[in-house]
XYZ file of N, CA, C and O in Angstrom:
496
model
N 32.121 87.130 128.064
C 30.716 87.910 128.515
C 30.711 89.600 127.662
O 31.567 89.494 127.418
N 29.206 89.654 127.820
C 29.642 91.158 127.787
C 27.858 91.502 127.981
O 26.954 91.173 128.833
N 28.343 93.175 128.740
C 27.162 93.745 129.494
C 26.953 94.414 128.544
O 27.189 95.208 127.313
N 24.478 95.576 128.254
C 24.543 95.317 127.673
C 23.452 96.138 127.983
O 23.683 96.030 129.274
N 23.270 97.862 127.326
C 22.767 98.865 128.248
C 22.437 99.897 127.813
O 22.352 100.161 126.585
N 21.329 99.873 127.937
C 19.870 100.314 126.510
C 19.715 101.221 126.437
O 19.997 101.752 128.247
N 18.916 102.623 125.992
C 19.147 103.779 126.676
C 17.755 104.211 124.638
O 17.706 103.850 123.980
N 17.364 105.562 125.578
C 16.680 106.466 124.079
C 15.088 105.628 124.617
O 13.999 105.947 123.449
N 14.464 105.429 125.434
C 13.251 105.268 125.302
C 13.166 106.236 126.106
O 13.300 107.377 126.419
N 10.825 106.501 125.473
C 9.842 107.377 126.395
C 8.878 106.700 125.679
O 8.131 106.160 125.120
N 8.246 107.650 126.006
C 6.711 108.065 125.452
C 6.820 109.250 124.635
O 7.492 110.774 124.079
N 6.334 109.011 122.873
C 6.522 110.177 122.353
C 4.360 109.526 121.073
O 3.518 108.145 121.859
N 4.156 110.800 120.795
C 2.678 110.178 119.943
C 3.010 109.489 117.970
O 4.552 109.853 117.872
N 1.789 108.737 118.285
C 2.188 108.065 117.229
C 2.641 109.193 115.497
O 2.226 110.931 115.880
N 3.106 108.356 115.208
C 4.463 109.389 113.910
C 5.396 109.476 114.175
O 6.383 110.676 113.243
N 5.833 109.604 115.649
C 6.795 110.209 115.840
C 7.735 109.172 115.497
O 7.793 108.148 115.515
N 9.559 109.649 116.231
C 10.917 109.205 115.594
C 11.572 108.915 117.442
O 11.038 109.062 118.345
N 12.070 108.210 117.385
C 12.761 107.894 118.686
C 13.485 106.809 118.646
O 14.227 106.171 117.334
N 15.039 107.422 118.510
C 16.119 106.304 119.150
C 16.834 106.414 119.792
O 17.623 106.010 121.114
N 17.273 104.315 119.386
C 17.702 103.217 121.184
C 18.962 103.406 120.546
O 19.677 103.175 119.356
N 19.795 103.501 122.278
C 20.763 103.063 121.632
C 20.884 101.520 122.416
O 20.413 101.876 123.794
N 22.994 101.273 122.945
C 22.539 99.962 123.491
C 24.225 99.914 123.664
O 24.386 100.056 122.500
N 24.894 100.296 125.011
C 26.158 99.834 124.336
C 26.650 98.883 125.813
O 26.186 98.500 126.228
N 27.679 97.895 124.185
C 28.342 97.724 124.725
C 29.351 96.685 125.296
O 29.992 97.640 125.483
N 29.617 96.485 126.619
C 30.702 96.694 127.175
C 32.512 94.864 127.273
O 31.465 94.420 126.106
N 33.673 95.714 126.961
C 34.042 93.663 126.518
C 34.828 95.112 124.883
O 34.115 95.836 124.267
N 35.542 93.987 124.615
C 36.859 95.063 123.428
C 36.376 93.735 122.020
O 36.958 94.108 121.062
N 35.033 93.518 122.827
C 35.036 92.047 121.358
C 34.058 92.492 120.756
O 32.773 91.064 120.291
N 33.542 93.471 121.090
C 31.547 93.808 120.377
C 31.328 93.623 119.310
O 30.406 92.922 118.713
N 32.951 92.941 118.326
C 32.603 93.698 116.798
C 32.603 91.757 116.258
O 31.759 91.690 115.590
N 32.842 90.873 117.194
C 32.610 89.306 116.584
C 30.555 88.839 117.395
O 31.093 87.800 117.590
N 29.486 89.675 118.140
C 28.733 89.997 118.178
C 27.372 90.008 117.207
O 27.634 91.506 115.968
N 26.969 89.274 117.119
C 25.811 89.169 116.227
C 24.181 89.522 117.236
O 24.673 89.610 117.914
N 24.250 91.294 116.784
C 23.230 92.378 117.111
C 22.322 92.045 116.988
O 21.755 91.687 115.682
N 21.025 91.602 117.773
C 19.828 92.521 117.739
C 18.801 93.691 118.163
O 19.690 93.460 119.928
N 17.472 93.333 117.924
C 16.446 93.824 119.181
C 15.525 93.612 119.027
O 15.203 93.111 117.715
N 14.724 92.679 120.375
C 13.755 92.720 120.682
C 12.267 93.537 121.185
O 13.091 94.030 122.058
N 11.016 93.289 121.141
C 10.427 93.596 121.955
C 9.313 92.513 122.399
O 8.608 91.655 122.255
N 8.917 93.364 123.630
C 8.550 93.195 124.593
C 6.363 93.986 125.230
O 6.674 94.309 125.285
N 4.819 93.087 124.676
C 4.628 94.200 124.926
C 3.647 93.272 126.706
O 4.069 92.420 125.857
N 3.187 94.187 126.787
C 2.297 93.613 128.508
C 1.238 92.455 127.740
O 0.930 92.530 126.847
N 0.925 90.801 128.234
C 0.947 90.201 127.949
C 1.295 89.149 126.601
O 0.287 88.419 126.398
N 2.753 89.263 125.829
C 2.800 88.979 125.209
C 4.234 88.685 125.497
O 4.372 88.776 125.700
N 4.041 87.489 124.214
C 5.621 87.070 124.332
C 6.279 88.081 123.819
O 6.383 88.655 122.818
N 8.089 87.640 124.448
C 8.423 88.672 123.030
C 9.533 88.439 121.876
O 8.919 87.176 122.038
N 9.488 89.193 121.377
C 9.238 88.936 119.438
C 10.504 90.144 118.565
O 10.784 90.850 119.121
N 10.965 88.921 118.414
C 12.021 89.085 116.710
C 11.461 90.989 116.396
O 10.540 91.262 115.738
N 12.788 91.957 116.626
C 12.301 93.017 115.604
C 13.763 93.306 115.011
O 12.864 92.990 113.580
N 15.049 93.819 115.792
C 16.229 93.764 114.029
C 17.252 92.668 114.110
O 16.617 93.145 115.109
N 17.094 93.317 113.169
C 18.816 92.162 113.564
C 21.361 92.329 112.622
O 20.158 93.189 111.398
N 21.387 92.287 113.269
C 22.339 92.646 112.120
C 24.101 91.603 112.477
O 23.925 91.393 113.610
N 24.153 91.330 110.594
C 25.654 90.312 112.184
C 26.718 90.580 112.316
O 26.462 92.458 112.279
N 27.717 90.390 111.900
C 28.356 90.613 113.473
C 29.786 92.291 112.534
O 30.188 92.959 113.264
N 29.574 91.835 111.052
C 30.621 92.422 110.105
C 30.308 93.617 109.734
O 30.222 94.517 109.172
N 28.363 94.242 109.886
C 27.527 95.417 109.756
C 26.696 95.014 108.793
O 26.201 96.482 107.939
N 27.291 93.731 107.479
C 26.164 94.220 105.709
C 25.251 93.715 105.948
O 24.378 94.282 105.537
N 24.121 92.855 107.516
C 23.568 92.190 106.746
C 21.998 92.707 107.726
O 23.089 91.895 109.314
N 21.152 93.056 107.820
C 20.096 92.969 108.504
C 19.168 92.394 108.203
O 19.254 92.458 106.498
N 18.193 92.116 108.856
C 17.293 91.410 109.360
C 15.855 91.833 109.743
O 16.643 92.108 110.608
N 14.589 92.212 109.320
C 13.442 92.893 109.644
C 12.567 92.084 110.658
O 12.023 91.459 109.288
N 11.468 92.181 110.708
C 10.051 91.582 111.323
C 9.472 92.090 110.070
O 9.580 93.666 109.573
N 8.856 91.147 109.630
C 7.629 92.359 108.694
C 6.989 93.802 108.963
O 6.707 94.719 108.237
N 6.841 93.755 109.967
C 6.353 94.710 111.197
C 6.761 95.993 111.102
O 5.586 96.906 111.410
N 7.276 96.188 109.971
C 8.404 97.413 110.849
C 9.799 97.702 109.998
O 10.603 98.724 110.264
N 9.175 96.770 109.177
C 10.124 96.897 107.166
C 9.314 98.259 107.321
O 9.110 98.956 106.951
N 10.745 99.539 106.927
C 10.106 100.299 105.519
C 10.642 101.776 106.472
O 10.494 102.834 107.058
N 9.707 101.384 108.380
C 9.961 102.473 109.522
C 11.646 101.991 110.020
O 11.594 103.112 111.210
N 11.902 101.354 110.278
C 12.547 100.709 111.513
C 14.683 101.093 111.157
O 13.799 99.764 109.414
N 15.664 100.884 112.353
C 16.127 101.352 111.238
C 18.276 100.660 111.904
O 18.141 101.292 112.793
N 18.842 99.496 111.648
C 18.863 98.521 112.994
C 20.845 99.043 111.771
O 20.713 99.492 111.387
N 21.372 99.548 113.324
C 22.562 99.771 112.617
C 23.954 99.830 113.721
O 23.374 98.928 115.071
N 25.478 99.791 113.671
C 26.335 99.431 114.451
C 27.001 100.274 114.471
O 28.104 100.869 113.274
N 27.609 100.853 115.525
C 29.068 101.049 115.522
C 29.934 100.590 116.093
O 29.722 101.040 117.523
N 31.013 100.533 115.482
C 31.785 99.232 116.430
C 33.001 99.689 116.959
O 33.206 99.068 117.509
N 33.550 100.833 116.561
C 34.001 101.086 117.175
C 33.955 101.990 118.145
O 34.070 102.764 119.535
N 32.387 101.966 118.454
C 32.040 103.032 119.416
C 31.038 102.040 120.997
O 30.123 102.077 121.277
N 31.335 100.550 120.007
C 30.383 99.137 120.999
C 29.777 99.935 120.947
O 28.704 99.146 122.006
N 28.450 100.431 120.086
C 27.000 101.228 120.029
C 26.497 100.088 119.405
O 26.132 99.672 117.969
N 25.549 99.631 119.336
C 24.339 98.853 118.861
C 23.217 99.417 118.242
O 22.482 100.971 119.447
N 22.692 100.452 116.815
C 21.013 101.677 117.538
C 20.323 100.473 116.407
O 20.284 100.103 116.246
N 18.851 102.201 116.772
C 18.055 101.013 116.940
C 16.575 102.182 115.993
O 15.939 103.559 117.063
N 17.096 103.206 115.110
C 16.193 103.926 114.292
C 14.442 103.780 114.370
O 14.086 103.503 113.275
N 13.997 104.934 114.914
C 11.962 104.396 114.934
C 11.273 105.721 114.184
O 11.766 106.246 115.013
N 11.095 104.769 112.820
C 10.310 106.852 112.733
C 9.431 106.167 112.075
O 8.596 104.132 112.164
N 8.004 107.182 112.150
C 6.474 106.572 111.604
C 5.935 105.472 112.827
O 5.505 104.812 112.389
N 6.513 106.214 114.022
C 6.044 105.703 115.706
C 4.180 104.608 115.811
O 3.561 105.506 115.209
N 4.103 104.064 115.503
C 2.196 103.422 115.992
C 2.487 102.454 116.928
O 3.114 102.038 118.120
N 0.859 103.215 117.781
C 0.479 102.902 119.389
C 0.352 101.178 119.513
O 1.766 100.442 120.835
N 1.194 100.119 118.554
C 1.128 99.059 117.984
C 2.387 97.749 118.630
O 3.292 97.784 118.852
N 3.127 99.719 118.508
C 5.776 99.481 118.968
C 5.177 99.286 119.810
O 6.840 99.418 120.288
N 4.038 100.387 120.872
C 4.573 99.871 122.332
C 5.162 98.851 123.078
O 4.094 97.101 123.112
N 6.174 99.429 123.872
C 6.902 97.959 124.203
C 8.749 98.043 125.613
O 8.877 99.330 124.860
N 8.071 96.716 125.176
C 10.113 96.796 126.365
C 11.001 96.577 125.464
O 10.454 95.679 124.826
N 11.638 97.304 124.553
C 12.731 96.967 124.074
C 13.880 96.344 124.010
O 14.594 97.346 125.402
N 14.290 95.142 124.168
C 15.171 95.138 124.402
C 16.560 94.907 123.459
O 16.067 94.289 122.985
N 18.198 94.553 123.710
C 18.698 94.986 123.566
C 18.896 92.751 123.492
O 19.478 92.711 124.491
N 20.101 92.396 121.949
C 20.986 90.633 122.566
C 21.494 91.376 121.617
O 21.834 92.085 120.581
N 22.759 89.820 122.204
C 23.589 89.790 121.789
C 24.180 88.322 122.107
O 23.705 87.915 122.345
N 24.943 87.355 120.384
C 25.380 86.562 120.029
C 26.525 86.642 119.459
O 27.028 86.717 118.739
N 27.503 85.243 120.149
C 28.584 85.366 119.531
C 28.508 84.089 118.869
O 30.106 83.342 118.149
N 27.274 82.995 118.885
C 27.425 81.854 118.682
C 26.608 81.800 116.279
O 27.158 81.433 116.876
N 26.096 82.872 117.198
C 25.383 83.052 115.694
C 25.708 83.807 115.322
O 26.650 84.787 115.009
N 25.397 83.458 113.281
C 26.215 84.944 112.360
C 25.210 86.252 112.530
O 25.233 87.115 112.267
N 23.703 85.574 112.568
C 22.205 86.316 112.191
C 21.159 86.222 113.492
O 21.051 84.980 113.665
N 21.375 86.942 114.775
C 20.810 86.465 115.321
C 19.322 86.943 115.068
O 19.016 88.299 115.915
N 18.211 86.198 116.103
C 17.141 86.014 114.923
C 15.999 85.903 115.255
O 14.723 86.125 115.935
N 16.712 84.791 116.520
C 15.876 84.267 117.151
C 17.095 83.897 118.772
O 17.590 83.701 118.979
N 16.343 83.962 119.991
C 16.707 83.685 121.371
C 17.839 82.956 121.036
O 16.533 80.905 120.956
N 18.618 82.130 121.389
C 19.188 81.266 120.904
C 19.373 79.858 122.396
O 19.886 79.339 122.408
N 18.665 80.844 123.728
C 18.988 80.104 124.561
C 20.621 80.768 125.934
O 21.293 80.738 127.291
N 21.653 81.110 124.255
C 22.657 81.215 125.661
C 23.190 82.677 125.367
O 24.735 83.364 124.997
N 22.276 83.364 124.473
C 23.201 84.508 123.781
C 22.500 85.938 126.212
O 21.408 85.323 126.337
N 23.151 87.124 125.858
C 23.641 88.119 126.475
C 22.024 89.093 125.553
O 21.512 89.367 124.678
N 21.374 89.938 127.241
C 20.319 90.249 126.911
C 20.615 91.854 127.707
O 21.066 92.193 128.997
N 19.906 93.025 127.416
C 19.951 94.328 128.724
C 19.022 94.356 129.342
O 18.325 93.098 129.246
N 18.501 95.716 130.074
C 17.729 95.408 130.851
C 16.702 96.317 129.976
O 15.104 95.994 130.986
N 16.860 96.504 129.201
C 15.865 97.244 128.368
C 15.212 98.274 127.998
O 15.352 98.767 129.654
N 14.545 98.786 128.238
C 13.764 100.569 127.781
C 12.473 100.524 127.260
O 12.182 100.049 126.494
N 11.416 101.583 127.916
C 10.058 100.898 127.431
C 10.131 102.769 126.204
O 10.071 103.533 126.676
N 9.059 102.202 125.827
C 8.624 102.347 124.544
C 7.508 102.456 124.519
O 6.642 101.822 124.147
N 6.561 103.392 124.436
C 5.430 104.128 124.724
C 4.585 105.301 123.591
O 5.267 106.320 123.766
N 3.530 104.392 122.998
C 3.675 105.224 121.397
C 1.586 105.455 121.271
O 1.659 104.459 121.786
N 1.820 107.117 121.926
C 0.474 107.344 121.901
C -0.612 107.569 120.606
O -0.053 107.651 119.823
N -1.739 107.429 121.435
C -2.431 107.806 119.607
C -2.945 108.845 119.595
O -3.153 109.625 119.846
């Protein structure tokens, strides 16, 4: 099992930046595919960005390409999401996710792990 704890959310003006972090427990962080999802009020949880186990391959949803960057530091058991040029439509609760059963996590697997979420609010 792995426990995930997100941080770094907050209130920012449109055009600003935030960096989210997700610290994972355990010694097998490098064996998990990691991802960020988000859920806005009244909407379903959606995929944002993913990175595979060995930090080599990333994927992004179209709306964040060129603005967000996902990365991981396996030595620190930490996943990051650098968010630049933020827009009001990026407002959501952002969740860190981990899976030990897929190479790259772009949709919930049913048995993946979730963090508790961190709120990101972008004002216009």
